[in-house]
């Protein structure tokens, strides 16, 4: 019984520590994002956030990966048809 409680307490403490680390990381990221945004505003660029830019790049990357996959599958099918007929 005591060992089970101890393990649960350790697990709970571990989860709390992870949550604290995530919050610290989020604060650092937000601080860096604000600094970046201020620099961009001084240069006269649009006031987009770095996070937003990264999200757009990830989305474009996903679309490109999907397109490459589709083209590869079609190419394999075409090669199979050409060499088997």
Coordinates of N, CA, C and O in Angstrom, one line a residue:
X1 N 0.8 -1.2 0.0 CA 0.0 0.0 0.0 C 0.9 1.3 0.0 O 0.6 2.1 -0.8
X2 N 1.8 1.3 0.9 CA 2.7 2.5 1.0 C 3.5 2.7 -0.3 O 3.7 3.8 -0.7
X3 N 3.9 1.6 -0.9 CA 4.7 1.7 -2.1 C 3.8 2.2 -3.2 O 4.3 3.0 -4.0
X4 N 2.6 1.8 -3.3 CA 1.7 2.3 -4.3 C 1.4 3.8 -4.2 O 1.4 4.5 -5.2
X5 N 1.2 4.2 -3.0 CA 1.0 5.7 -2.8 C 2.3 6.4 -3.1 O 2.2 7.5 -3.7
X6 N 3.4 5.9 -2.8 CA 4.7 6.5 -3.1 C 4.9 6.7 -4.6 O 5.3 7.7 -5.1
X7 N 4.6 5.6 -5.3 CA 4.7 5.6 -6.8 C 3.8 6.6 -7.4 O 4.1 7.4 -8.3
X8 N 2.5 6.7 -6.9 CA 1.6 7.7 -7.4 C 2.1 9.1 -7.1 O 1.9 10.0 -7.9
X9 N 2.6 9.3 -5.9 CA 3.1 10.6 -5.5 C 4.3 11.0 -6.4 O 4.4 12.2 -6.9
X10 N 5.1 10.1 -6.7 CA 6.3 10.3 -7.6 C 5.8 10.7 -9.0 O 6.3 11.6 -9.6
X11 N 4.8 9.9 -9.4 CA 4.3 10.2 -10.8 C 3.6 11.5 -10.8 O 3.8 12.3 -11.8
X12 N 2.8 11.9 -9.8 CA 2.2 13.2 -9.8 C 3.2 14.3 -9.7 O 3.1 15.3 -10.4
X13 N 4.3 14.1 -8.9 CA 5.3 15.1 -8.9 C 6.0 15.3 -10.2 O 6.3 16.4 -10.7
X14 N 6.2 14.1 -10.9 CA 6.9 14.2 -12.2 C 6.0 14.9 -13.2 O 6.5 15.7 -14.0
X15 N 4.7 14.7 -13.2 CA 3.8 15.4 -14.1 C 3.8 16.9 -13.8 O 3.7 17.7 -14.7
X16 N 3.8 17.2 -12.5 CA 3.8 18.6 -12.1 C 5.1 19.3 -12.6 O 5.1 20.4 -13.1
X17 N 6.2 18.6 -12.5 CA 7.5 19.2 -13.0 C 7.5 19.3 -14.5 O 8.0 20.4 -15.0
X18 N 6.9 18.4 -15.2 CA 6.8 18.5 -16.6 C 5.9 19.7 -17.0 O 6.3 20.4 -18.0
X19 N 4.8 19.9 -16.3 CA 4.0 21.0 -16.6 C 4.7 22.3 -16.3 O 4.6 23.3 -17.1
X20 N 5.4 22.4 -15.3 CA 6.2 23.6 -15.0 C 7.2 23.9 -16.1 O 7.4 25.0 -16.5
X21 N 7.9 22.8 -16.5 CA 8.9 23.0 -17.6 C 8.2 23.5 -18.9 O 8.7 24.3 -19.6
X22 N 7.0 22.9 -19.2 CA 6.3 23.4 -20.4 C 5.9 24.8 -20.3 O 6.0 25.6 -21.3
X23 N 5.5 25.2 -19.1 CA 5.1 26.6 -18.9 C 6.3 27.6 -19.1 O 6.2 28.6 -19.7
X24 N 7.4 27.1 -18.5 CA 8.7 27.9 -18.7 C 9.0 28.1 -20.1 O 9.4 29.2 -20.6
X25 N 9.0 27.0 -20.8 CA 9.3 27.0 -22.3 C 8.4 27.9 -23.0 O 8.8 28.7 -23.9
X26 N 7.1 27.8 -22.7 CA 6.1 28.7 -23.4 C 6.4 30.1 -23.1 O 6.2 31.0 -24.0
X27 N 6.7 30.5 -21.9 CA 7.0 31.9 -21.6 C 8.3 32.3 -22.3 O 8.3 33.5 -22.9
X28 N 9.3 31.5 -22.4 CA 10.5 31.9 -23.2 C 10.2 32.1 -24.6 O 10.6 33.0 -25.3
X29 N 9.3 31.2 -25.2 CA 9.0 31.3 -26.6 C 8.2 32.6 -26.8 O 8.4 33.3 -27.8
X30 N 7.2 32.8 -25.9 CA 6.4 34.1 -26.1 C 7.3 35.3 -26.0 O 7.1 36.3 -26.8
X31 N 8.3 35.3 -25.1 CA 9.2 36.4 -25.0 C 10.0 36.6 -26.2 O 10.1 37.7 -26.7
X32 N 10.5 35.5 -26.8 CA 11.3 35.6 -28.0 C 10.4 36.1 -29.1 O 10.8 36.8 -30.0
X33 N 9.2 35.6 -29.2 CA 8.2 36.0 -30.2 C 8.0 37.5 -30.2 O 7.9 38.2 -31.2
X34 N 7.8 38.0 -29.0 CA 7.5 39.5 -28.8 C 8.7 40.3 -29.3 O 8.6 41.3 -30.0
X35 N 9.9 39.8 -28.9 CA 11.1 40.5 -29.3 C 11.3 40.5 -30.9 O 11.5 41.5 -31.5
X36 N 11.0 39.3 -31.5 CA 11.1 39.2 -32.9 C 10.0 40.1 -33.6 O 10.3 40.8 -34.6
X37 N 8.8 40.2 -33.0 CA 7.8 41.0 -33.6 C 8.1 42.5 -33.5 O 7.9 43.2 -34.5
X38 N 8.7 42.9 -32.4 CA 9.2 44.3 -32.3 C 10.2 44.6 -33.3 O 10.2 45.7 -33.9
X39 N 11.2 43.7 -33.6 CA 12.2 43.9 -34.6 C 11.6 44.1 -36.0 O 12.0 44.9 -36.7
X40 N 10.6 43.2 -36.2 CA 10.0 43.3 -37.6 C 9.2 44.6 -37.7 O 9.2 45.2 -38.8
X41 N 8.6 45.0 -36.7 CA 7.8 46.3 -36.7 C 8.7 47.5 -37.0 O 8.4 48.4 -37.7
X42 N 9.9 47.4 -36.4 CA 10.9 48.5 -36.6 C 11.4 48.5 -38.0 O 11.6 49.6 -38.6
X43 N 11.5 47.4 -38.6 CA 12.0 47.3 -40.0 C 10.9 47.7 -41.0 O 11.1 47.9 -42.1
X44 N 9.7 47.7 -40.5 CA 8.5 48.1 -41.3 C 7.8 46.9 -42.0 O 7.0 47.1 -42.9
X45 N 8.2 45.7 -41.6 CA 7.5 44.6 -42.1 C 6.1 44.4 -41.5 O 5.8 45.0 -40.5
X46 N 5.3 43.5 -42.0 CA 4.0 43.2 -41.4 C 4.2 42.7 -40.0 O 5.2 42.1 -39.7
X47 N 3.2 42.9 -39.2 CA 3.3 42.5 -37.8 C 2.8 41.1 -37.6 O 1.8 40.8 -36.8
X48 N 3.3 40.1 -38.3 CA 3.0 38.7 -38.1 C 3.9 38.2 -37.0 O 5.0 38.6 -36.7
X49 N 3.4 37.2 -36.3 CA 4.2 36.6 -35.3 C 5.0 35.5 -35.9 O 4.7 34.9 -36.9
X50 N 6.1 35.2 -35.2 CA 7.0 34.1 -35.7 C 6.3 32.8 -35.6 O 6.4 31.9 -36.5
X51 N 5.4 32.6 -34.6 CA 4.7 31.4 -34.5 C 3.8 31.2 -35.7 O 3.6 30.1 -36.2
X52 N 3.1 32.2 -36.1 CA 2.2 32.2 -37.2 C 3.0 31.8 -38.5 O 2.5 31.0 -39.3
X53 N 4.1 32.4 -38.7 CA 5.0 32.1 -39.8 C 5.4 30.6 -39.8 O 5.4 30.0 -40.9
X54 N 5.8 30.2 -38.7 CA 6.2 28.7 -38.6 C 5.0 27.8 -38.9 O 5.2 26.8 -39.5
X55 N 3.8 28.2 -38.4 CA 2.7 27.3 -38.7 C 2.4 27.3 -40.2 O 2.0 26.2 -40.7
X56 N 2.5 28.4 -40.8 CA 2.3 28.4 -42.3 C 3.3 27.6 -43.0 O 3.0 26.9 -44.0
X57 N 4.6 27.6 -42.6 CA 5.6 26.8 -43.2 C 5.3 25.4 -43.0 O 5.5 24.6 -43.9
X58 N 4.9 25.0 -41.8 CA 4.6 23.6 -41.5 C 3.4 23.1 -42.4 O 3.5 22.0 -43.0
X59 N 2.4 23.9 -42.6 CA 1.3 23.6 -43.4 C 1.7 23.4 -44.9 O 1.3 22.5 -45.5
X60 N 2.6 24.3 -45.3 CA 3.1 24.2 -46.7 C 3.9 22.9 -46.9 O 3.8 22.2 -47.9
X61 N 4.7 22.6 -45.9 CA 5.5 21.4 -45.9 C 4.7 20.1 -45.9 O 5.0 19.2 -46.7
X62 N 3.6 20.1 -45.2 CA 2.7 19.0 -45.2 C 2.1 18.8 -46.6 O 2.0 17.7 -47.1
X63 N 1.7 19.9 -47.2 CA 1.1 19.8 -48.6 C 2.1 19.3 -49.6 O 1.8 18.5 -50.4
X64 N 3.3 19.8 -49.5 CA 4.3 19.4 -50.4 C 4.7 17.9 -50.2 O 4.9 17.2 -51.2
X65 N 4.7 17.4 -49.0 CA 5.0 16.0 -48.7 C 3.9 15.2 -49.3 O 4.1 14.1 -49.9
X66 N 2.6 15.6 -49.2 CA 1.5 14.8 -49.7 C 1.6 14.8 -51.2 O 1.4 13.7 -51.8
X67 N 2.0 15.9 -51.8 CA 2.1 16.0 -53.3 C 3.2 15.0 -53.8 O 3.0 14.3 -54.8
X68 N 4.3 15.0 -53.1 CA 5.4 14.1 -53.4 C 5.0 12.7 -53.3 O 5.4 11.8 -54.2
X69 N 4.3 12.3 -52.3 CA 3.8 11.0 -52.1 C 2.9 10.5 -53.2 O 3.1 9.5 -53.8
X70 N 2.0 11.4 -53.6 CA 1.0 11.1 -54.6 C 1.8 10.9 -56.0 O 1.5 9.9 -56.7
X71 N 2.7 11.8 -56.3 CA 3.4 11.7 -57.5 C 4.3 10.4 -57.5 O 4.4 9.7 -58.6
X72 N 4.9 10.0 -56.4 CA 5.7 8.8 -56.3 C 4.8 7.6 -56.6 O 5.2 6.7 -57.3
X73 N 3.6 7.5 -56.0 CA 2.8 6.4 -56.2 C 2.3 6.3 -57.6 O 2.4 5.2 -58.2
X74 N 2.0 7.4 -58.2 CA 1.6 7.4 -59.6 C 2.8 6.9 -60.5 O 2.6 6.2 -61.5
X75 N 3.9 7.4 -60.2 CA 5.1 7.0 -61.0 C 5.4 5.5 -60.9 O 5.7 4.8 -61.9
X76 N 5.3 4.9 -59.7 CA 5.4 3.5 -59.5 C 4.4 2.7 -60.3 O 4.7 1.7 -61.0
X77 N 3.1 3.2 -60.2 CA 2.1 2.5 -61.0 C 2.4 2.6 -62.5 O 2.2 1.6 -63.2
X78 N 2.8 3.7 -63.0 CA 3.1 3.9 -64.4 C 4.3 3.0 -64.8 O 4.2 2.3 -65.9
X79 N 5.3 2.9 -64.0 CA 6.4 2.0 -64.3 C 6.0 0.5 -64.3 O 6.5 -0.2 -65.1
X80 N 5.2 0.2 -63.4 CA 4.7 -1.2 -63.4 C 3.9 -1.5 -64.7 O 4.0 -2.6 -65.2
X81 N 3.0 -0.6 -65.1 CA 2.3 -0.8 -66.3 C 3.2 -0.9 -67.5 O 3.0 -1.8 -68.3
X82 N 4.2 0.0 -67.6 CA 5.1 0.0 -68.8 C 5.9 -1.3 -68.8 O 6.0 -1.9 -69.9
X83 N 6.4 -1.7 -67.7 CA 7.3 -2.9 -67.8 C 6.6 -4.2 -67.7 O 7.2 -5.3 -68.1
X84 N 5.4 -4.3 -67.3 CA 4.6 -5.5 -67.2 C 3.8 -5.8 -68.5 O 3.4 -6.9 -68.7
X85 N 3.6 -4.8 -69.3 CA 2.8 -5.0 -70.5 C 3.7 -5.1 -71.7 O 4.8 -4.8 -71.9

